Coordinates of C-alpha atoms and ligand atoms in Angstrom, one line a residue:
M222 CA 105.1 -100.3 -155.4
T223 CA 106.4 -102.7 -152.7
R224 CA 104.2 -103.4 -149.7
D225 CA 105.1 -101.5 -146.6
T226 CA 106.7 -103.3 -143.7
A227 CA 103.6 -102.7 -141.5
G228 CA 101.3 -104.4 -144.0
A229 CA 103.7 -107.3 -144.5
A230 CA 104.0 -107.8 -140.7
L231 CA 100.2 -107.8 -140.3
D232 CA 100.0 -110.5 -143.0
A233 CA 102.6 -112.6 -141.2
V234 CA 100.8 -112.3 -137.8
E235 CA 97.4 -113.2 -139.5
A236 CA 99.0 -116.2 -141.1
V237 CA 99.7 -117.6 -137.6
L238 CA 96.5 -116.6 -135.8
P239 CA 93.2 -118.5 -136.0
P240 CA 90.5 -116.7 -138.0
Q241 CA 88.3 -115.5 -135.1
R242 CA 88.3 -111.7 -134.3
P243 CA 88.9 -110.0 -132.0
V244 CA 92.1 -111.5 -130.7
A245 CA 93.3 -110.2 -127.3
L246 CA 96.9 -109.6 -126.4
H247 CA 96.9 -112.2 -123.6
E248 CA 93.9 -114.1 -122.2
P249 CA 93.7 -116.5 -119.3
T250 CA 93.5 -120.2 -120.1
L251 CA 91.1 -121.9 -117.6
R252 CA 90.7 -125.4 -118.8
G253 CA 91.9 -127.4 -115.8
K254 CA 90.7 -127.9 -112.3
E255 CA 90.0 -124.2 -111.6
W256 CA 86.2 -124.7 -111.2
E257 CA 86.7 -127.8 -109.0
Y258 CA 89.1 -126.2 -106.6
V259 CA 87.2 -122.9 -106.3
K260 CA 84.0 -124.8 -105.7
E261 CA 85.8 -126.7 -102.9
C262 CA 86.5 -123.3 -101.2
L263 CA 82.9 -122.2 -101.6
D264 CA 81.5 -125.5 -100.4
S265 CA 83.8 -125.5 -97.3
G266 CA 83.6 -121.8 -96.5
W267 CA 87.4 -121.4 -96.6
V268 CA 87.3 -118.4 -99.0
S269 CA 89.6 -115.9 -97.2
T270 CA 93.2 -115.7 -96.2
V271 CA 93.3 -118.9 -94.2
G272 CA 92.9 -122.2 -95.9
S273 CA 94.7 -125.2 -97.3
F274 CA 95.1 -123.9 -100.9
V275 CA 97.2 -120.9 -99.9
T276 CA 99.8 -123.1 -98.2
R277 CA 99.7 -125.6 -101.0
F278 CA 100.1 -122.9 -103.6
E279 CA 103.1 -121.5 -101.8
Q280 CA 104.7 -124.9 -101.5
E281 CA 104.1 -125.8 -105.1
L282 CA 105.4 -122.4 -106.3
A283 CA 108.6 -122.7 -104.3
A284 CA 109.2 -126.2 -105.6
Y285 CA 108.5 -125.2 -109.2
C286 CA 110.8 -122.1 -109.0
G287 CA 113.6 -123.9 -107.2
V288 CA 113.5 -121.6 -104.1
R289 CA 113.1 -122.5 -100.5
H290 CA 110.2 -120.1 -99.7
A291 CA 107.3 -118.6 -101.5
I292 CA 104.9 -116.1 -99.8
A293 CA 101.6 -115.5 -101.6
A294 CA 100.4 -111.9 -101.8
V295 CA 97.3 -110.1 -103.2
N296 CA 99.1 -108.9 -106.3
G297 CA 102.6 -108.7 -107.8
T298 CA 103.0 -105.0 -106.8
A299 CA 102.3 -105.8 -103.2
A300 CA 104.8 -108.7 -103.4
L301 CA 107.4 -106.3 -104.8
H302 CA 106.6 -103.8 -102.0
V303 CA 107.3 -106.5 -99.4
A304 CA 110.4 -107.6 -101.3
M305 CA 111.7 -104.0 -101.2
M306 CA 111.0 -103.8 -97.4
V307 CA 112.7 -107.1 -96.6
A308 CA 115.6 -106.1 -98.9
G309 CA 116.2 -103.2 -96.4
V310 CA 115.1 -100.4 -98.8
R311 CA 114.4 -97.3 -96.7
A312 CA 113.3 -93.7 -97.1
G313 CA 115.9 -91.7 -98.9
D314 CA 117.7 -94.7 -100.5
E315 CA 118.2 -95.0 -104.2
V316 CA 117.3 -98.2 -106.1
I317 CA 118.6 -99.0 -109.5
V318 CA 115.8 -100.1 -111.9
P319 CA 115.4 -100.3 -115.6
A320 CA 113.5 -97.4 -117.3
L321 CA 111.8 -100.0 -119.5
T322 CA 109.4 -101.7 -117.1
F323 CA 105.9 -101.8 -115.8
V324 CA 105.1 -98.9 -113.4
G325 CA 104.5 -101.4 -110.5
T326 CA 108.3 -102.1 -110.3
V327 CA 109.0 -98.4 -109.7
N328 CA 106.0 -97.7 -107.5
A329 CA 107.1 -100.4 -105.1
I330 CA 110.3 -98.4 -104.6
S331 CA 108.4 -95.2 -104.0
Y332 CA 106.1 -97.0 -101.4
C333 CA 109.3 -97.3 -99.3
G334 CA 110.1 -93.6 -99.7
A335 CA 113.1 -94.5 -101.8
I336 CA 114.1 -92.9 -105.1
P337 CA 114.3 -94.9 -108.3
H338 CA 117.5 -94.5 -110.3
F339 CA 116.9 -95.4 -114.0
S340 CA 119.3 -97.6 -115.9
D341 CA 119.3 -98.5 -119.6
V342 CA 118.6 -102.0 -121.1
D343 CA 120.4 -104.0 -123.8
R344 CA 119.0 -105.4 -127.1
E345 CA 119.9 -109.0 -126.2
T346 CA 117.6 -109.3 -123.2
L347 CA 115.5 -106.1 -123.2
G348 CA 116.6 -106.0 -119.5
L349 CA 119.3 -104.1 -117.6
D350 CA 122.6 -103.9 -119.5
P351 CA 125.3 -105.0 -117.1
K352 CA 128.3 -103.6 -119.1
G353 CA 126.9 -100.1 -119.4
L354 CA 125.7 -100.2 -115.8
A355 CA 129.1 -101.2 -114.4
R356 CA 130.8 -98.4 -116.3
Y357 CA 128.2 -95.9 -115.1
L358 CA 128.3 -96.9 -111.5
D359 CA 132.1 -96.6 -111.5
K360 CA 131.7 -93.1 -112.7
V361 CA 128.8 -91.8 -110.5
T362 CA 129.2 -93.8 -107.2
I363 CA 131.7 -94.3 -104.5
R364 CA 132.2 -97.0 -101.9
Q365 CA 132.0 -95.7 -98.3
G366 CA 132.4 -98.4 -95.7
D367 CA 130.0 -101.1 -96.5
V368 CA 127.7 -99.1 -98.7
T369 CA 127.8 -97.5 -102.2
I370 CA 126.9 -93.8 -102.4
N371 CA 125.7 -91.7 -105.4
R372 CA 128.4 -89.0 -105.5
E373 CA 126.0 -86.4 -106.9
T374 CA 123.0 -86.9 -104.5
G375 CA 124.9 -88.3 -101.5
R376 CA 122.3 -91.0 -101.2
I377 CA 122.9 -94.7 -100.5
V378 CA 122.4 -96.9 -103.5
R379 CA 120.7 -99.7 -101.5
A380 CA 119.3 -102.1 -104.0
L381 CA 119.0 -103.0 -107.7
V382 CA 115.9 -104.5 -109.2
M383 CA 116.2 -106.3 -112.5
M384 CA 113.2 -107.2 -114.5
H385 CA 112.8 -110.1 -117.0
T386 CA 111.1 -108.3 -119.8
F387 CA 108.2 -110.1 -121.6
G388 CA 109.5 -113.2 -119.8
H389 CA 112.9 -113.2 -121.4
P390 CA 115.5 -113.9 -118.7
G391 CA 117.9 -111.0 -118.1
H392 CA 121.6 -111.1 -117.2
T393 CA 121.1 -112.5 -113.7
S394 CA 124.7 -113.5 -112.9
A395 CA 126.4 -110.5 -114.4
L396 CA 124.0 -108.2 -112.4
A397 CA 124.5 -110.2 -109.3
D398 CA 128.3 -109.7 -109.6
I399 CA 127.8 -106.0 -110.0
C400 CA 125.7 -105.8 -106.9
K401 CA 128.0 -108.1 -104.9
A402 CA 131.1 -106.0 -105.6
R403 CA 129.3 -102.9 -104.4
S404 CA 127.2 -104.2 -101.4
I405 CA 124.0 -103.4 -103.3
V406 CA 121.1 -105.8 -102.6
F407 CA 120.1 -107.7 -105.7
V408 CA 116.3 -108.1 -106.2
E409 CA 114.5 -109.6 -109.2
D410 CA 111.1 -108.6 -110.6
A411 CA 110.2 -111.9 -112.1
A412 CA 106.5 -110.9 -112.4
E413 CA 106.4 -111.8 -116.1
A414 CA 108.7 -114.7 -116.0
I415 CA 107.3 -117.8 -114.4
G416 CA 108.7 -120.8 -116.3
S417 CA 111.6 -118.9 -117.7
R418 CA 115.2 -120.2 -117.2
R419 CA 118.7 -119.1 -117.7
D420 CA 121.4 -121.9 -117.9
G421 CA 118.7 -124.3 -116.7
C422 CA 117.9 -122.4 -113.5
H423 CA 114.4 -120.8 -113.0
V424 CA 114.6 -117.0 -112.8
G425 CA 113.9 -115.4 -109.4
A426 CA 116.3 -117.6 -107.5
S427 CA 119.5 -115.5 -108.0
G428 CA 118.5 -112.4 -106.1
L429 CA 118.2 -112.1 -102.3
V430 CA 114.5 -111.8 -102.9
S431 CA 112.2 -111.7 -106.0
C432 CA 108.6 -111.5 -107.0
L433 CA 106.0 -113.1 -109.3
S434 CA 102.6 -111.8 -110.5
F435 CA 99.4 -113.8 -111.1
N436 CA 97.4 -110.9 -112.6
G437 CA 94.8 -111.8 -115.2
N438 CA 97.2 -111.1 -118.1
K439 CA 100.0 -113.2 -116.9
I440 CA 100.6 -116.9 -117.8
V441 CA 99.5 -118.2 -114.4
T442 CA 96.6 -116.2 -113.1
T443 CA 94.8 -116.2 -109.8
G444 CA 92.5 -113.4 -110.9
G445 CA 94.9 -111.1 -108.9
G446 CA 97.8 -112.3 -107.0
G447 CA 101.6 -112.4 -106.5
A448 CA 104.3 -114.0 -104.6
V449 CA 107.6 -113.2 -102.8
L450 CA 110.4 -115.8 -103.5
T451 CA 113.5 -116.2 -101.4
N452 CA 116.0 -118.8 -100.2
D453 CA 116.5 -116.9 -96.9
A454 CA 114.4 -118.3 -94.0
D455 CA 114.6 -115.1 -91.9
L456 CA 113.5 -113.0 -94.9
A457 CA 110.7 -115.4 -95.6
R458 CA 109.4 -115.2 -92.0
R459 CA 109.6 -111.4 -92.1
A460 CA 107.8 -111.2 -95.5
R461 CA 105.0 -113.5 -94.2
H462 CA 104.7 -111.3 -91.1
L463 CA 104.4 -108.1 -93.1
T464 CA 101.8 -109.6 -95.4
T465 CA 99.6 -110.6 -92.5
T466 CA 99.3 -107.3 -90.7
A467 CA 102.3 -108.1 -88.5
R468 CA 100.1 -110.3 -86.4
V469 CA 101.7 -112.2 -83.5
P470 CA 100.0 -115.3 -82.1
A471 CA 98.4 -114.3 -78.7
G472 CA 95.7 -116.8 -77.9
W473 CA 92.3 -115.3 -78.8
E474 CA 93.6 -111.8 -78.7
F475 CA 94.7 -109.7 -81.7
D476 CA 98.3 -108.5 -81.3
H477 CA 100.5 -106.8 -83.8
D478 CA 104.1 -105.7 -83.3
E479 CA 104.7 -103.3 -86.1
V480 CA 103.0 -101.6 -89.1
G481 CA 102.0 -104.5 -91.2
Y482 CA 100.0 -104.9 -94.4
N483 CA 96.8 -106.8 -95.4
Y484 CA 98.5 -108.3 -98.4
R485 CA 97.9 -112.1 -98.0
L486 CA 96.3 -113.9 -101.0
P487 CA 92.8 -115.3 -100.3
N488 CA 92.3 -119.0 -100.4
I489 CA 89.8 -118.7 -103.3
N490 CA 92.5 -117.1 -105.5
A491 CA 95.1 -119.6 -104.4
A492 CA 92.7 -122.4 -105.4
M493 CA 92.8 -121.1 -108.9
G494 CA 96.6 -120.9 -108.7
C495 CA 96.9 -124.5 -107.8
A496 CA 94.9 -125.5 -110.8
Q497 CA 96.9 -123.1 -113.0
L498 CA 100.2 -124.6 -111.8
E499 CA 99.0 -128.1 -112.8
A500 CA 98.4 -126.6 -116.3
L501 CA 101.6 -124.7 -116.5
P502 CA 103.8 -127.2 -118.5
A503 CA 101.1 -127.4 -121.2
L504 CA 100.7 -123.6 -121.2
L505 CA 104.4 -123.1 -121.7
A506 CA 104.6 -125.7 -124.4
A507 CA 101.7 -124.0 -126.2
K508 CA 103.4 -120.6 -125.9
R509 CA 106.6 -121.9 -127.3
R510 CA 104.8 -123.4 -130.3
L511 CA 103.2 -120.0 -130.9
A512 CA 106.6 -118.3 -130.7
E513 CA 108.1 -120.7 -133.1
Q514 CA 105.4 -120.1 -135.6
Y515 CA 105.8 -116.4 -135.3
Q516 CA 109.5 -116.8 -135.7
A517 CA 109.1 -118.8 -138.9
A518 CA 106.6 -116.3 -140.3
F519 CA 109.0 -113.4 -139.7
D520 CA 112.2 -115.1 -140.7
T521 CA 112.2 -113.9 -144.3
L522 CA 110.6 -110.4 -143.8
A523 CA 112.8 -107.3 -144.2
G524 CA 112.4 -104.3 -141.8
V525 CA 111.0 -106.2 -138.9
Q526 CA 112.1 -109.1 -136.7
F527 CA 110.5 -111.4 -134.1
I528 CA 112.2 -111.0 -130.7
S529 CA 113.4 -114.4 -129.8
E530 CA 114.8 -115.7 -126.4
P531 CA 118.3 -114.5 -125.4
P532 CA 121.2 -117.0 -125.8
D533 CA 121.5 -119.6 -123.0
T534 CA 118.0 -119.0 -121.9
E535 CA 114.5 -120.6 -122.1
S536 CA 111.9 -117.9 -122.2
N537 CA 108.3 -118.4 -121.3
Y538 CA 107.4 -116.0 -124.2
W539 CA 104.9 -114.3 -122.0
L540 CA 104.4 -111.5 -124.5
C541 CA 105.6 -112.0 -128.0
A542 CA 107.1 -109.0 -129.6
L543 CA 108.2 -107.6 -132.9
L544 CA 111.1 -105.1 -133.5
F545 CA 110.6 -102.8 -136.5
D546 CA 113.6 -101.0 -138.1
D547 CA 111.4 -97.9 -138.6
P548 CA 109.3 -96.4 -135.8
A549 CA 106.8 -95.1 -138.3
Q550 CA 106.2 -98.6 -139.6
R551 CA 105.7 -99.8 -136.0
D552 CA 103.1 -97.0 -135.4
R553 CA 101.3 -97.9 -138.6
F554 CA 101.4 -101.6 -137.7
L555 CA 99.7 -100.8 -134.3
E556 CA 97.1 -98.8 -136.1
I557 CA 96.1 -101.4 -138.8
S558 CA 96.3 -104.4 -136.6
N559 CA 94.0 -102.9 -133.9
A560 CA 91.7 -101.7 -136.6
K561 CA 91.3 -105.4 -137.7
G562 CA 90.5 -106.6 -134.2
I563 CA 94.0 -107.9 -133.5
Q564 CA 95.2 -106.4 -130.2
T565 CA 98.7 -105.2 -130.4
R566 CA 100.4 -102.5 -128.3
P567 CA 103.6 -100.6 -127.7
P568 CA 105.7 -101.3 -124.6
W569 CA 105.2 -99.3 -121.5
R570 CA 105.9 -95.6 -121.6
P571 CA 109.5 -95.5 -120.2
M572 CA 109.4 -94.6 -116.5
H573 CA 111.3 -91.3 -116.8
H574 CA 108.6 -90.0 -119.1
L575 CA 106.0 -90.3 -116.4
P576 CA 105.4 -87.1 -114.5
M577 CA 106.0 -88.5 -111.1
Y578 CA 109.4 -90.0 -112.1
A579 CA 110.6 -87.3 -114.6
E580 CA 113.1 -85.8 -112.1
C581 CA 114.6 -89.0 -110.8
P582 CA 118.4 -89.7 -111.3
R583 CA 119.2 -91.6 -114.5
M584 CA 121.9 -92.7 -116.8
P585 CA 121.6 -92.0 -120.6
L586 CA 118.7 -94.2 -121.7
N587 CA 119.4 -94.3 -125.4
L588 CA 118.4 -97.9 -126.1
T589 CA 115.2 -97.6 -123.9
E590 CA 114.2 -94.5 -125.9
D591 CA 114.9 -96.3 -129.2
L592 CA 113.2 -99.6 -128.3
V593 CA 110.0 -98.2 -127.0
R594 CA 109.4 -96.6 -130.4
R595 CA 110.2 -99.7 -132.4
I596 CA 108.6 -102.6 -130.4
A597 CA 105.1 -103.9 -130.8
N598 CA 103.6 -106.7 -128.6
I599 CA 101.4 -109.1 -130.5
P600 CA 98.7 -111.6 -129.4
S601 CA 100.4 -114.2 -127.1
S602 CA 97.7 -116.3 -125.5
P603 CA 98.6 -120.0 -125.2
F604 CA 96.8 -122.2 -127.7
L605 CA 96.5 -119.5 -130.4
A606 CA 98.8 -121.7 -132.5
P607 CA 97.5 -125.0 -133.8
S608 CA 99.4 -128.0 -132.3
Ligands
LIG205 C1 102.5 -107.6 -113.9 C2 103.8 -107.0 -113.4 C3 103.9 -106.6 -112.0 C4 102.9 -106.8 -111.0 O1 101.7 -106.5 -111.4 P1 100.3 -106.8 -110.5 O2 99.3 -106.4 -111.5 O3 100.4 -105.9 -109.3 O4 100.3 -108.3 -110.2 C5 105.1 -106.1 -111.6 N1 106.1 -105.9 -112.5 C6 106.0 -106.2 -113.8 C7 107.2 -106.0 -114.7 C8 104.9 -106.7 -114.3 O5 104.8 -107.0 -115.6

């Protein structure tokens, strides 16, 4: 009898991984100046939302990502919420978003009182499929003055949020063109994609506004944290205002001119972030090495493939992933790998399967439905692969 694909896939993963068990899906790597910088905060008393590390972190992030402005926030979801607000998303608007994403992308739309409109992804990027989306929008929307309206619901399609799945850069320019032709605001959820590039440009710089996450499972972590990125100075000012309870300078008095949010990243977290950014090139190189070893281990296997970076892109390989031909083999692989202490998992439940989003407008989501049954994420921490 021939070995099943699940068993062969587990052997291939084990051939790459070091022998210690358990192995987590993605662990933080804290081998740089994290202790030193955090201690500096504790020693100086600058532990909260004012302090030199926050400003330094923002400047270094902007420079690294090739954008003019970065505004640090308490987490990626808060950053996305602010991005939606400054993008002009209002109650009753619709926002195009992939059905294959983390729930935070979609929740940020809901926080504005807007309605997510789910769109399908393509195999090449695992992100929004521009060709299918353009055809679909031509069918279901109509231009009215300077906005695009959903014919069926009568609502304005205000914005589109693309997401760079597992760190693989999506079709930024094709999606930007789709938005531009329809006066739809283009936003990028680059939460998973720090260090990823398409045609040499860092992701998150094509949209009007974008966001990053520094959650504990991301490549760069501040414990919890996020950032809004934009090239627009007015938008940056407004984002900063909204994250700092809409405070206006008024001598020793507190003054606030609108409903703001307490979303600013504390200095102590930013201190970690500064140390993590110093380590980022080494982290990315280590992750690429791991991806190459997985790729080689899966090259000759039938029934399953390692998902590699899309053409013309450089992925950060945040979460490495396998694509099985047969969903039953994927399920079996998840079972036997986790039983052995190797943490693997399926992608997120697609958004339209969640009870609060089941009734939202959507296009046919055939590839999303197919991929979520066949993908498995495998251990992806930097330095799992020997150098
Ligand atoms: C991690 C992540 C976020 C933000 O998550 P936080 O935990 O709030 O920092 C948003 N979108 C996607 C796609 C993510 O993976």
